[in-house]
Coordinates of C-alpha atoms and ligand atoms in Angstrom, one line a residue:
X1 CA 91.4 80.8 11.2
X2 CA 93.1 84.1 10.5
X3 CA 93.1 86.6 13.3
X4 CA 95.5 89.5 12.5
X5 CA 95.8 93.1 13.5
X6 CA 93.2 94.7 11.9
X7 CA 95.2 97.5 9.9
X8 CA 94.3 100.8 11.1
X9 CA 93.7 103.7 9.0
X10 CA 96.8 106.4 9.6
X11 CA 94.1 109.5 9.2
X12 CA 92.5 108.2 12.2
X13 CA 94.5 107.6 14.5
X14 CA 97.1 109.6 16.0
X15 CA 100.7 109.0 16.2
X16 CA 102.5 107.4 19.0
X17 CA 98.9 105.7 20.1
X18 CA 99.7 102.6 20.7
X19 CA 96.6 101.3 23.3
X20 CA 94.4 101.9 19.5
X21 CA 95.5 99.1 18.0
X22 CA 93.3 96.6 20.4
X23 CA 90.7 95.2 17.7
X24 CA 92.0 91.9 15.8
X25 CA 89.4 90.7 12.9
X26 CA 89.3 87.8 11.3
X27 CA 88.8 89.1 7.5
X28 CA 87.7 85.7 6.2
X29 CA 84.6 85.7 8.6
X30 CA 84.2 89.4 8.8
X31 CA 81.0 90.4 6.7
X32 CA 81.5 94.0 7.5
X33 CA 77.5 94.4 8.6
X34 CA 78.5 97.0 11.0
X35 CA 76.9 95.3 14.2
X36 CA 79.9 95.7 16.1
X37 CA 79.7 99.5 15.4
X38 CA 76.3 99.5 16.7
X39 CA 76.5 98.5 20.2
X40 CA 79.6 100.1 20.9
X41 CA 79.4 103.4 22.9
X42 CA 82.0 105.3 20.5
X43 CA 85.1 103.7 20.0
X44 CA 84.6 101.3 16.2
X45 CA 84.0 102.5 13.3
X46 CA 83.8 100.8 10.0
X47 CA 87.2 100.7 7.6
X48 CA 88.0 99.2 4.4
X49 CA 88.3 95.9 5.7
X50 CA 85.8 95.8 8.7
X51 CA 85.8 97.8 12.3
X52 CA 88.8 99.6 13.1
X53 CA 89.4 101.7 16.0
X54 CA 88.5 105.2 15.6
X55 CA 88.2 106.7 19.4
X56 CA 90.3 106.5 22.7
X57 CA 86.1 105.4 23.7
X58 CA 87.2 101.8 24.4
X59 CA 85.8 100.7 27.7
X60 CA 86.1 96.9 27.9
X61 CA 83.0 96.4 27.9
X62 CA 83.0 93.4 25.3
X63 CA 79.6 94.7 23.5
X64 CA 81.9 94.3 19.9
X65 CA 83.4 90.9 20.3
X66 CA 80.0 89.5 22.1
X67 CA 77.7 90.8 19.6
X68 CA 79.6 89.6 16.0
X69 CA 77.3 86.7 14.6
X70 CA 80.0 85.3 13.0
X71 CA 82.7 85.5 16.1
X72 CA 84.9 87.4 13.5
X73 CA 86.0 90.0 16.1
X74 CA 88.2 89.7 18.8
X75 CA 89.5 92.8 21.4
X76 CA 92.5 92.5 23.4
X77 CA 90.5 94.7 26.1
X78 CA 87.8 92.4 26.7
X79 CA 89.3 88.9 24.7
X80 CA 86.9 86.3 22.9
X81 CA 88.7 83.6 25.0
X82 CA 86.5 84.8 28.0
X83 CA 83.3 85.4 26.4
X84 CA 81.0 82.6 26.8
X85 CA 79.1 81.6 24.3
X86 CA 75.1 82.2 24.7
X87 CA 72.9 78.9 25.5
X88 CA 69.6 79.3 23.8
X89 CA 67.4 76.6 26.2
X90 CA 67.2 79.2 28.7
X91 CA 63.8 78.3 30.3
X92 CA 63.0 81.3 31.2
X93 CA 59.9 83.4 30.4
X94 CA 57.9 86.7 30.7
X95 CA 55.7 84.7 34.1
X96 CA 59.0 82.9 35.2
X97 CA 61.1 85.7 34.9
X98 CA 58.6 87.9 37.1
X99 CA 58.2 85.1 39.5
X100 CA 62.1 85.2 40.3
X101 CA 62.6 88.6 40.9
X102 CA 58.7 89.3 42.9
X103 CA 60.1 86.4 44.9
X104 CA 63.4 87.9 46.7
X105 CA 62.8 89.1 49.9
X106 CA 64.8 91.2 52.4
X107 CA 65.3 88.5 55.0
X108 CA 65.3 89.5 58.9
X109 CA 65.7 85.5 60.7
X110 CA 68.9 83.9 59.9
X111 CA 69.6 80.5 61.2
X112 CA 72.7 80.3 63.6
X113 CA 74.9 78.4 61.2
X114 CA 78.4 79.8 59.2
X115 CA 77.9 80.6 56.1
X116 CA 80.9 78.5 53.8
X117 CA 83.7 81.5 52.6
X118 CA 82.8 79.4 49.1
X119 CA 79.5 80.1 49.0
X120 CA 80.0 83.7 49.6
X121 CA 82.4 83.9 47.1
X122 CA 80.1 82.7 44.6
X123 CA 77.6 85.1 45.6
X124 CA 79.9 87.9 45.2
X125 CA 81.3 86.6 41.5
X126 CA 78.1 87.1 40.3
X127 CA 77.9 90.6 41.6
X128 CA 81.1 91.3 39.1
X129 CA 78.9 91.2 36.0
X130 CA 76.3 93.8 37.5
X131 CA 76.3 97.4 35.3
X132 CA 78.8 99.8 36.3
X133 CA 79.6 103.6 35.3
X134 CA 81.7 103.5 32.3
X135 CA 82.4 99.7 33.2
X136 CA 84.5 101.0 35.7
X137 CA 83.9 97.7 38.0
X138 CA 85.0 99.7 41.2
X139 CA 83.6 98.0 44.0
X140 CA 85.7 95.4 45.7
X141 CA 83.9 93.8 49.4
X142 CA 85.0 93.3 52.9
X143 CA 83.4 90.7 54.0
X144 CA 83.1 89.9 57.8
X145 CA 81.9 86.6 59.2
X146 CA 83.8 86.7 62.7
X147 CA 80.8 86.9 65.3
X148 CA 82.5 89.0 67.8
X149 CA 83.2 91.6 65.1
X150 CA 79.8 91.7 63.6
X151 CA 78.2 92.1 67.5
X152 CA 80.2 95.0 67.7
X153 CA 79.6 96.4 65.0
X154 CA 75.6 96.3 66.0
X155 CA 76.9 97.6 69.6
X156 CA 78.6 100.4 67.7
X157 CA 75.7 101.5 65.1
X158 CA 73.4 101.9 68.1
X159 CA 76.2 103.8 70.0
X160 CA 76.3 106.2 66.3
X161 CA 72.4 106.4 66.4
X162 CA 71.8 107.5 69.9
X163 CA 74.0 110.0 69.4
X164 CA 73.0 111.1 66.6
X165 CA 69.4 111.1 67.2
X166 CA 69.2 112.3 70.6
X167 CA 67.9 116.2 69.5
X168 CA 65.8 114.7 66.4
X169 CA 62.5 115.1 66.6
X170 CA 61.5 114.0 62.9
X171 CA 59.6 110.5 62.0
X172 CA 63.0 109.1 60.7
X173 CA 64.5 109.5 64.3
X174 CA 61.1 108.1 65.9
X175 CA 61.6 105.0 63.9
X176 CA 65.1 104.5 64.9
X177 CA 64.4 105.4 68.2
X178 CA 61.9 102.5 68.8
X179 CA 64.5 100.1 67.0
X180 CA 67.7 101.3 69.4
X181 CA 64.6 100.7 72.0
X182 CA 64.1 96.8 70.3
X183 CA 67.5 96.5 70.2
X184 CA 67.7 97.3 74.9
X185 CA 65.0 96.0 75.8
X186 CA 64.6 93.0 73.9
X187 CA 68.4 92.3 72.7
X188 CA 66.8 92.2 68.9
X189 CA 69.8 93.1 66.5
X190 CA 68.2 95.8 64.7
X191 CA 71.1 96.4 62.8
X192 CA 72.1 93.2 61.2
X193 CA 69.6 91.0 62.2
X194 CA 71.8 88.4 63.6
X195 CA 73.0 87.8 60.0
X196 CA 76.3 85.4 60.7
X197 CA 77.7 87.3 57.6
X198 CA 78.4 91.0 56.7
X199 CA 79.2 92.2 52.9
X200 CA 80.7 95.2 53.0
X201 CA 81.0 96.8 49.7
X202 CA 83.8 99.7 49.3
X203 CA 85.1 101.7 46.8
X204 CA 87.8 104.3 46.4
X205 CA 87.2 107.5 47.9
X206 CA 87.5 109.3 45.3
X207 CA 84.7 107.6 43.1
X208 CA 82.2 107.6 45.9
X209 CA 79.4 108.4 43.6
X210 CA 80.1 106.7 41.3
X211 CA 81.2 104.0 43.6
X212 CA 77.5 104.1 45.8
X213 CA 75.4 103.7 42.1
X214 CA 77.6 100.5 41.2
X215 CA 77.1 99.2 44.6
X216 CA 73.6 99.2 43.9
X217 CA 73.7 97.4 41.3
X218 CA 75.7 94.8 42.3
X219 CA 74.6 94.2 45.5
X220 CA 71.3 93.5 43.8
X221 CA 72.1 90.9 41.8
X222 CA 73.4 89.1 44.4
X223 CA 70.2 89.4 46.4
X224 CA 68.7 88.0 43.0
X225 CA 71.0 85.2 42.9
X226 CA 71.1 84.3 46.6
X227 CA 68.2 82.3 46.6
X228 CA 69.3 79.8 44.3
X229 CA 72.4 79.2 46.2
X230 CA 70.3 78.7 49.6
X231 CA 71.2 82.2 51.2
X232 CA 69.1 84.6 52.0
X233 CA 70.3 88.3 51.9
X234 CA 69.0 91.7 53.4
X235 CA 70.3 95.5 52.6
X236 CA 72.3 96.6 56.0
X237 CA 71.0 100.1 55.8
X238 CA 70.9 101.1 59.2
X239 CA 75.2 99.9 58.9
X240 CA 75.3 102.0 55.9
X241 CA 74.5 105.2 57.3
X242 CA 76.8 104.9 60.3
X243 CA 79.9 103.9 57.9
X244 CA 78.8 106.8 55.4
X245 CA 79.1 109.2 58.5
X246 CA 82.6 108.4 58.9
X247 CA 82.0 107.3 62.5
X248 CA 85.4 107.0 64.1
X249 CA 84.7 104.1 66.1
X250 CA 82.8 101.7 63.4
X251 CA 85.7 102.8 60.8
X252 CA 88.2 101.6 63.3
X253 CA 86.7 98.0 63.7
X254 CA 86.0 98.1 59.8
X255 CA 90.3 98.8 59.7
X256 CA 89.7 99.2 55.7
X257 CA 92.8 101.1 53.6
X258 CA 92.8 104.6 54.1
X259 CA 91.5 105.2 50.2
X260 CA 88.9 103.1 50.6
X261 CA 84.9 104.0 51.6
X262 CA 81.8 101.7 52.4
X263 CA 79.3 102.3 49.8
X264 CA 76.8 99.8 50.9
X265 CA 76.3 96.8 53.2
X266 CA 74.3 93.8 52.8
X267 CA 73.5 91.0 55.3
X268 CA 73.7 87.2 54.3
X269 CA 73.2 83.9 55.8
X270 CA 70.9 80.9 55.4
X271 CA 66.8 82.2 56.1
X272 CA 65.3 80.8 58.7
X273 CA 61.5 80.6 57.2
X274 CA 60.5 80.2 53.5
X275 CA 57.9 82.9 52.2
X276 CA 54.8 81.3 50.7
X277 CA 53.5 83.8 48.9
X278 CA 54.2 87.2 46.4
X279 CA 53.9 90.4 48.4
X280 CA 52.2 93.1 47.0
X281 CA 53.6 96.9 46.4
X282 CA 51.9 100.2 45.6
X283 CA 50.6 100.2 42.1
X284 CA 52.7 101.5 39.5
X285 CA 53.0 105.3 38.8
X286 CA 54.1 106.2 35.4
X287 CA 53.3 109.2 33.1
X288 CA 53.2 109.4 29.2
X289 CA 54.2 112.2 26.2
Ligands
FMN301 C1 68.5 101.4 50.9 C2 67.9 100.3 51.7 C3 68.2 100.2 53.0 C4 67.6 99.2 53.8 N1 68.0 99.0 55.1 C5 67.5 98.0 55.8 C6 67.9 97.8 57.2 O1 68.8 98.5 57.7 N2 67.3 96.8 57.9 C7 66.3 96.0 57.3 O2 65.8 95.1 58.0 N3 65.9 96.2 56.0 C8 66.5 97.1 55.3 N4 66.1 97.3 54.0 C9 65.1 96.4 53.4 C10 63.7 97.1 53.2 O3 63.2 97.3 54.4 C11 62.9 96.1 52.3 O4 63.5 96.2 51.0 C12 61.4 96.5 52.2 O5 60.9 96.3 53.5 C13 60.7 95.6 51.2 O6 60.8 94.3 51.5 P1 61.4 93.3 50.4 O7 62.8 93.7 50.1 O8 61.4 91.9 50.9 O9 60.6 93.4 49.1 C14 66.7 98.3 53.2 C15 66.4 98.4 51.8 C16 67.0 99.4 51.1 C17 66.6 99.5 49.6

């Protein structure tokens, strides 16, 4: 096989670039058809010989090298080496597909048993190929499974929402009142369920929005792909808000670097009950031009 430099056109590019010259074809299998073009967000156009770089737009995204039919393309940004090729017995259809995601569940009952740092960590390396802005890939996690931390870290939340919710008056505070209430009278962990594991996903500070939308994201796919690993997962919102507020106390058990904020928090462990059936939701609301 010949992979070269793909020659770039002088016109195009400016001089003294030298992060352009990223796209290596292989001219043999290279049918010019332009696909590669398509699905990038700004950065190929087509030469004489094939793509060539035309924009600083590169974003590593992969879309060129993944997409070629004829694996002609490689990209020094996101290499053909890591790309993996594309099974096509995926049994997976339009009912099957629906039935996996309908079936996650937030899950409140954990069992009392560790959850392996392994099993965790494959969690969390499926959360890597969630979308992110610009394929920024921002999020990084601090993940805590040491018991005494995560029971003061409940301890602390409640601290943060009676405080915070002393004057309140509105049906937010009325519900978080009765759980603070749950959480005295009845020693119910209304803040992380008595999950033995805490994700917490950060981001820089500077790229907080940013950072919060990617979170998202990723975060959801590994509640997706929890299931089929045996863990059960639930969004730590109640946490979120307390470490979003910058609460001195919960950022000093939390100890994270000083550039660094919690953009979202998600409980794990292994469920304690299995649902039997689909839940239902409010019916769809969608408008038409
Ligand atoms: C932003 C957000 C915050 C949440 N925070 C909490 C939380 O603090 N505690 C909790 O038990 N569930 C929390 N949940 C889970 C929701 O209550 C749950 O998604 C909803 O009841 C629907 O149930 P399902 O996820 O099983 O479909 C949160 C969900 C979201 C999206």
């Amino acid at each position: 096989m010949t992979v070269e430099p793909f020659v770039q056109s002088s016109d195009l590019i400016k001089k003294g670039d030298i992060n352009m010259n990223f796209i290596q074809v292989d001219k043999e299998k290279c049918t010019q058809c332009g696909l590669c073009v398509n699905v990038c967000r700004g950065a190929l156009g087509i030469g004489t010989y094939g793509p060539e770089v035309i924009k600083q737009q590169c974003i590593s995204c992969g879309h060129c090298v993944a997409a070629c039919p004829n694996g002609a393309l490689d990209n020094l940004n996101s290499p053909l080496k890591n790309q993996v090729l594309l099974k096509k017995n995926l049994n997976l259809n339009a009912d099957s597909a629906a039935q996996f995601l309908r079936s996650r569940r937030s899950i409140r009952s954990y069992k009392k048993i560790a959850v392996p740092r392994e099993k965790i960590s494959k969690l969390l390396d499926i959360a890597r190929f969630a979308p992110s802005a610009c394929n920024l890939q921002g999020v990084s996690y601090h993940v805590i499974d040491n018991p005494n931390t995560l029971k003061k870290i409940t301890e602390i939340t409640i601290e943060w929402a009676e405080e915070k919710y002393k004057d309140d008056t509105s049906t937010l505070a009325s519900s978080i009142k009765t759980q603070v209430d749950n959480y005295h009278k009845y020693g119910i962990d209304v803040v992380l369920r008595s999950a033995p594991c805490l994700i917490v996903a950060i981001t820089d500070s500077s790229m907080m929005s940013i950072g919060r939308d990617d979170t998202h994201f990723a975060l959801a796919y590994a509640q997706l792909y929890a299931p089929t690993i045996e863990l059960g997962t639930c969004w730590a919102g109640f946490f979120e808000n307390c470490a979003t507020s910058c609460y001195q106390p919960l950022q000093r058990i939390l100890n994270l670097p000083q550039n660094m904020s919690v953009t979202g928090g998600l409980m794990v462990g292994f469920p304690k009950y299995t649902f039997k059936r689909l839940v239902d939701r409010n019916p769809l609301q969608i408008t038409w031009e």
